[in-house]
Short mmCIF file of N, CA and C in Angstrom, two decimals:
data_model
loop_
_atom_site.label_atom_id
_atom_site.label_comp_id
_atom_site.label_asym_id
_atom_site.label_seq_id
_atom_site.Cartn_x
_atom_site.Cartn_y
_atom_site.Cartn_z
N UNK A 1 -87.28 10.51 121.50
CA UNK A 1 -87.32 10.83 122.81
C UNK A 1 -86.20 10.74 123.71
N UNK A 2 -85.83 11.80 124.27
CA UNK A 2 -84.20 11.86 125.27
C UNK A 2 -84.28 11.43 126.48
N UNK A 3 -83.81 10.21 127.05
CA UNK A 3 -84.23 10.13 128.26
C UNK A 3 -83.20 10.45 129.22
N UNK A 4 -83.39 11.13 130.30
CA UNK A 4 -82.81 12.06 131.37
C UNK A 4 -83.31 11.35 132.55
N UNK A 5 -82.09 11.45 133.40
CA UNK A 5 -82.52 11.01 134.84
C UNK A 5 -81.27 11.68 135.95
N UNK A 6 -81.47 11.56 137.14
CA UNK A 6 -80.65 12.49 137.98
C UNK A 6 -78.79 12.22 137.91
N UNK A 7 -78.34 11.14 136.74
CA UNK A 7 -77.10 11.13 136.43
C UNK A 7 -76.84 11.75 135.37
N UNK A 8 -77.90 12.19 134.35
CA UNK A 8 -77.78 12.99 133.26
C UNK A 8 -77.20 14.52 133.68
N UNK A 9 -76.38 15.21 132.91
CA UNK A 9 -76.00 16.75 133.31
C UNK A 9 -76.08 17.19 131.93
N UNK A 10 -76.21 18.34 131.82
CA UNK A 10 -76.73 19.36 131.00
C UNK A 10 -75.75 20.72 131.30
N UNK A 11 -75.57 21.84 130.42
CA UNK A 11 -74.62 22.52 130.35
C UNK A 11 -75.16 24.13 129.91
N UNK A 12 -74.95 24.92 130.27
CA UNK A 12 -75.40 26.55 129.81
C UNK A 12 -73.95 27.33 129.81
N UNK A 13 -73.57 28.04 129.17
CA UNK A 13 -72.48 28.79 129.39
C UNK A 13 -73.29 30.40 129.53
N UNK A 14 -73.13 31.11 131.01
CA UNK A 14 -73.85 32.13 130.97
C UNK A 14 -72.62 33.44 131.13
N UNK A 15 -72.75 34.48 130.63
CA UNK A 15 -72.39 35.50 130.38
C UNK A 15 -71.85 36.08 132.26
N UNK A 16 -70.95 36.22 132.78
CA UNK A 16 -70.55 36.68 134.43
C UNK A 16 -71.42 37.66 134.46
N UNK A 17 -71.61 38.53 134.22
CA UNK A 17 -72.25 40.01 134.69
C UNK A 17 -74.16 39.42 134.70
N UNK A 18 -74.34 38.45 134.01
CA UNK A 18 -75.73 38.07 134.03
C UNK A 18 -75.89 37.00 135.13
N UNK A 19 -74.90 36.20 135.07
CA UNK A 19 -75.08 34.82 136.06
C UNK A 19 -74.85 35.98 137.66
N UNK A 20 -73.59 37.01 137.88
CA UNK A 20 -74.00 37.45 138.93
C UNK A 20 -75.35 38.38 139.37
N UNK A 21 -76.01 38.69 138.27
CA UNK A 21 -77.37 39.52 138.45
C UNK A 21 -78.34 38.43 139.14
N UNK A 22 -78.09 37.02 138.69
CA UNK A 22 -79.20 36.40 138.75
C UNK A 22 -79.28 35.62 140.65
N UNK A 23 -78.15 36.04 141.11
CA UNK A 23 -77.50 35.42 142.48
C UNK A 23 -78.94 35.96 143.45
N UNK A 24 -79.57 37.11 143.25
CA UNK A 24 -80.66 37.82 144.03
C UNK A 24 -81.94 37.33 143.44
N UNK A 25 -81.96 36.14 142.66
CA UNK A 25 -83.54 35.81 141.93
C UNK A 25 -83.72 34.63 142.16
N UNK A 26 -84.08 33.66 141.72
CA UNK A 26 -84.62 32.57 141.58
C UNK A 26 -84.43 31.58 140.47
N UNK A 27 -84.52 32.47 139.40
CA UNK A 27 -84.21 32.12 138.30
C UNK A 27 -83.16 32.75 137.56
N UNK A 28 -82.76 32.19 136.44
CA UNK A 28 -81.93 32.86 135.55
C UNK A 28 -82.21 32.67 134.20
N UNK A 29 -81.89 33.63 133.29
CA UNK A 29 -81.71 33.80 131.75
C UNK A 29 -81.27 34.57 131.15
N UNK A 30 -80.67 34.32 130.20
CA UNK A 30 -79.59 35.42 129.53
C UNK A 30 -80.42 36.29 128.59
N UNK A 31 -79.99 37.09 128.36
CA UNK A 31 -80.21 38.09 127.45
C UNK A 31 -80.74 37.80 126.20
N UNK A 32 -80.41 36.85 125.52
CA UNK A 32 -80.70 36.42 124.69
C UNK A 32 -81.70 35.60 124.69
N UNK A 33 -82.33 35.19 125.72
CA UNK A 33 -83.76 34.33 126.20
C UNK A 33 -84.88 35.15 125.35
N UNK A 34 -84.66 36.25 125.62
CA UNK A 34 -85.82 37.30 125.09
C UNK A 34 -86.15 36.93 123.53
N UNK A 35 -85.05 37.06 122.67
CA UNK A 35 -85.06 37.11 121.60
C UNK A 35 -85.26 35.27 121.00
N UNK A 36 -84.47 34.71 121.60
CA UNK A 36 -83.98 33.54 121.07
C UNK A 36 -85.68 32.83 121.43
N UNK A 37 -86.09 32.97 122.22
CA UNK A 37 -87.20 32.19 122.92
C UNK A 37 -86.88 30.64 124.05
N UNK A 38 -85.37 30.38 123.57
CA UNK A 38 -85.32 29.30 124.67
C UNK A 38 -83.17 29.68 125.01
N UNK A 39 -83.19 28.79 125.63
CA UNK A 39 -81.89 28.92 126.65
C UNK A 39 -81.17 28.01 125.99
N UNK A 40 -79.96 28.17 125.38
CA UNK A 40 -79.00 27.02 124.50
C UNK A 40 -78.30 26.55 125.69
N UNK A 41 -78.51 25.09 125.87
CA UNK A 41 -77.99 24.05 126.89
C UNK A 41 -76.90 23.14 126.01
N UNK A 42 -76.15 22.45 126.65
CA UNK A 42 -75.35 21.37 126.03
C UNK A 42 -75.12 19.65 126.66
N UNK A 43 -75.04 18.94 126.08
CA UNK A 43 -74.85 18.05 126.87
C UNK A 43 -72.96 17.67 127.10
N UNK A 44 -72.48 16.97 127.68
CA UNK A 44 -71.25 16.89 127.91
C UNK A 44 -70.35 16.62 126.55
N UNK A 45 -70.84 15.65 125.79
CA UNK A 45 -70.51 15.31 124.65
C UNK A 45 -70.04 16.44 123.52
N UNK A 46 -71.04 17.12 124.26
CA UNK A 46 -71.46 18.61 122.77
C UNK A 46 -70.93 19.51 123.17
N UNK A 47 -69.90 19.66 124.23
CA UNK A 47 -69.17 20.89 124.83
C UNK A 47 -68.31 21.40 123.74
N UNK A 48 -67.18 20.76 123.45
CA UNK A 48 -66.49 20.85 122.79
C UNK A 48 -66.58 21.49 121.34
N UNK A 49 -67.74 20.94 120.54
CA UNK A 49 -68.47 21.68 119.67
C UNK A 49 -68.96 23.07 119.76
N UNK A 50 -69.42 23.16 120.88
CA UNK A 50 -70.18 24.58 120.75
C UNK A 50 -69.33 25.57 121.28
N UNK A 51 -68.13 24.80 122.18
CA UNK A 51 -66.96 26.10 122.24
C UNK A 51 -66.54 26.79 120.96
N UNK A 52 -66.39 25.41 120.23
CA UNK A 52 -65.25 26.13 118.50
C UNK A 52 -66.71 26.59 117.55
N UNK A 53 -67.78 26.33 117.92
CA UNK A 53 -68.83 27.43 116.68
C UNK A 53 -69.51 28.28 117.53
N UNK A 54 -69.58 28.60 118.83
CA UNK A 54 -70.16 30.06 119.23
C UNK A 54 -69.09 30.70 120.63
N UNK A 55 -68.49 29.90 120.97
CA UNK A 55 -67.83 30.46 122.33
C UNK A 55 -66.24 31.32 122.30
N UNK A 56 -65.50 30.88 121.35
CA UNK A 56 -64.40 30.99 121.06
C UNK A 56 -64.10 32.42 120.78
N UNK A 57 -63.36 33.16 121.58
CA UNK A 57 -63.43 34.15 120.90
C UNK A 57 -63.95 35.61 121.55
N UNK A 58 -65.18 35.11 122.63
CA UNK A 58 -66.31 35.87 122.94
C UNK A 58 -66.27 36.20 124.22
N UNK A 59 -64.99 35.96 124.85
CA UNK A 59 -64.74 36.22 126.21
C UNK A 59 -65.26 35.31 127.22
N UNK A 60 -64.80 35.29 128.32
CA UNK A 60 -64.99 34.50 129.99
C UNK A 60 -66.32 34.31 129.84
N UNK A 61 -66.86 32.94 130.27
CA UNK A 61 -68.21 32.92 130.66
C UNK A 61 -68.04 31.83 132.07
N UNK A 62 -69.53 31.56 132.38
CA UNK A 62 -69.72 30.45 133.65
C UNK A 62 -70.33 29.73 133.26
N UNK A 63 -69.20 28.61 133.66
CA UNK A 63 -70.36 27.26 133.12
C UNK A 63 -71.11 26.48 134.14
N UNK A 64 -72.05 26.79 133.95
CA UNK A 64 -73.28 26.27 134.76
C UNK A 64 -73.36 24.70 134.65
N UNK A 65 -73.64 23.96 135.30
CA UNK A 65 -73.72 22.28 135.59
C UNK A 65 -75.18 22.31 135.88
N UNK A 66 -76.19 21.77 135.39
CA UNK A 66 -77.84 21.68 135.45
C UNK A 66 -78.10 20.21 135.68
N UNK A 67 -78.72 19.95 136.77
CA UNK A 67 -79.76 18.67 136.95
C UNK A 67 -81.20 19.01 136.03
N UNK A 68 -81.37 18.04 134.74
CA UNK A 68 -82.28 18.41 134.14
C UNK A 68 -83.61 17.75 134.51
N UNK A 69 -83.46 17.13 135.83
CA UNK A 69 -84.59 16.70 136.52
C UNK A 69 -85.15 17.82 137.20
N UNK A 70 -84.45 18.82 137.33
CA UNK A 70 -84.95 19.98 138.35
C UNK A 70 -85.52 21.10 137.51
N UNK A 71 -85.31 20.82 135.74
CA UNK A 71 -85.60 21.61 134.76
C UNK A 71 -87.65 22.11 134.77
N UNK A 72 -88.09 20.57 134.73
CA UNK A 72 -89.48 20.47 134.82
C UNK A 72 -89.68 20.29 133.29
N UNK A 73 -90.91 20.76 132.72
CA UNK A 73 -91.50 20.15 131.25
C UNK A 73 -90.99 21.17 130.24
N UNK A 74 -89.96 22.24 130.52
CA UNK A 74 -90.12 23.24 129.77
C UNK A 74 -88.69 22.62 129.20
N UNK A 75 -87.85 21.71 129.40
CA UNK A 75 -86.73 21.22 128.50
C UNK A 75 -86.96 20.42 127.63
N UNK A 76 -86.54 20.63 126.35
CA UNK A 76 -86.53 19.96 125.06
C UNK A 76 -85.91 19.73 124.18
N UNK A 77 -85.85 18.92 123.53
CA UNK A 77 -84.76 18.32 123.12
C UNK A 77 -84.41 18.60 121.46
N UNK A 78 -84.12 19.17 120.77
CA UNK A 78 -84.25 19.68 119.53
C UNK A 78 -83.10 19.81 118.59
N UNK A 79 -83.27 19.14 117.27
CA UNK A 79 -82.77 18.95 115.90
C UNK A 79 -81.87 20.09 116.09
N UNK A 80 -80.52 20.42 115.65
CA UNK A 80 -79.90 20.96 115.25
C UNK A 80 -79.26 20.92 113.89
N UNK A 81 -79.53 21.51 112.76
CA UNK A 81 -79.05 21.08 111.35
C UNK A 81 -77.55 21.66 111.45
N UNK A 82 -76.77 22.70 111.85
CA UNK A 82 -75.80 23.12 111.94
C UNK A 82 -74.38 22.15 112.65
N UNK A 83 -75.10 21.28 113.74
CA UNK A 83 -74.24 20.40 114.15
C UNK A 83 -74.92 19.02 113.88
N UNK A 84 -75.81 18.99 113.36
CA UNK A 84 -76.21 17.32 113.28
C UNK A 84 -76.53 16.29 114.38
N UNK A 85 -77.12 16.88 115.48
CA UNK A 85 -77.15 16.50 116.74
C UNK A 85 -78.44 17.00 117.10
N UNK A 86 -79.09 16.69 118.28
CA UNK A 86 -80.26 17.16 119.18
C UNK A 86 -79.64 17.63 120.29
N UNK A 87 -80.17 19.19 120.86
CA UNK A 87 -79.30 19.94 121.83
C UNK A 87 -80.67 20.31 122.53
N UNK A 88 -80.36 20.24 124.36
CA UNK A 88 -81.63 20.77 125.02
C UNK A 88 -81.61 22.36 125.13
N UNK A 89 -82.66 22.04 125.32
CA UNK A 89 -83.06 23.62 125.46
C UNK A 89 -84.27 23.88 126.37
N UNK A 90 -84.34 24.80 126.85
CA UNK A 90 -85.03 25.55 127.78
C UNK A 90 -86.05 26.58 127.85
N UNK A 91 -87.27 26.52 127.45
CA UNK A 91 -88.02 27.25 127.21
C UNK A 91 -88.77 28.42 128.27
N UNK A 92 -88.08 28.43 129.44
CA UNK A 92 -88.45 28.97 130.63
C UNK A 92 -86.86 29.41 130.93
N UNK A 93 -86.58 30.34 132.05
CA UNK A 93 -85.55 30.88 132.78
C UNK A 93 -85.17 29.59 133.46
N UNK A 94 -83.71 29.31 133.93
CA UNK A 94 -83.17 27.91 134.40
C UNK A 94 -83.46 28.45 135.94
N UNK A 95 -84.37 27.22 136.55
CA UNK A 95 -84.67 27.84 138.03
C UNK A 95 -82.84 27.41 139.14
N UNK A 96 -82.68 28.43 139.83
CA UNK A 96 -81.49 28.03 140.62
C UNK A 96 -81.25 27.03 141.00
N UNK A 97 -82.32 26.12 141.48
CA UNK A 97 -82.38 25.13 141.99
C UNK A 97 -81.82 24.21 141.45
N UNK A 98 -81.33 23.95 140.00
CA UNK A 98 -81.15 23.27 138.99
C UNK A 98 -79.77 23.47 138.68
N UNK A 99 -79.42 24.38 139.25
CA UNK A 99 -77.67 24.40 139.12
C UNK A 99 -77.09 24.00 140.24
N UNK A 100 -76.26 22.69 140.18
CA UNK A 100 -75.17 22.12 140.38
C UNK A 100 -74.07 22.58 140.77
N UNK A 101 -73.51 23.37 139.92
CA UNK A 101 -72.07 24.24 139.98
C UNK A 101 -72.15 25.04 138.93
N UNK A 102 -71.30 26.41 139.41
CA UNK A 102 -71.12 27.63 138.26
C UNK A 102 -69.79 27.74 138.74
N UNK A 103 -68.91 27.21 137.49
CA UNK A 103 -67.51 27.64 137.51
C UNK A 103 -66.72 28.39 136.18
N UNK A 104 -66.31 29.47 136.45
CA UNK A 104 -65.58 30.57 135.93
C UNK A 104 -64.70 29.52 134.62
N UNK A 105 -65.21 29.89 133.12
CA UNK A 105 -64.52 29.44 132.06
C UNK A 105 -63.90 30.09 131.11
N UNK A 106 -62.90 29.99 130.84
CA UNK A 106 -62.84 30.92 129.50
C UNK A 106 -62.51 29.95 128.17
N UNK A 107 -63.26 30.27 127.15
CA UNK A 107 -63.24 29.47 125.91
C UNK A 107 -62.03 29.38 125.48
N UNK A 108 -61.20 30.28 125.68
CA UNK A 108 -60.07 31.24 124.90
C UNK A 108 -58.55 30.12 125.62
N UNK A 109 -58.98 29.19 126.79
CA UNK A 109 -57.69 29.09 127.36
C UNK A 109 -57.82 27.17 127.21
N UNK A 110 -57.22 26.83 126.89
CA UNK A 110 -56.87 25.11 126.86
C UNK A 110 -57.03 24.33 128.09
#
């Protein structure tokens, strides 16, 4: 079991147009949520690996920093065989109230 508190931060990398569209709503969900059934997240130490495995070469994103205590009981921690680590996943859209910071991010620029 992973322990989270108000000091823990988790991250999601949103497509800019999807994040912009969510601004008039109370929740955000990427298009992939429909097919995946969950939203991919990462902890701070996992970000470098996520960039290398999934983001580099796929265009700009918006890095969302989330407060996991605002995500409710739909936040799960699941093992990834690909990376050999436990990753956070949300099984429901991200409440905008959980977003602490949204920063433009280009994974192709060091």
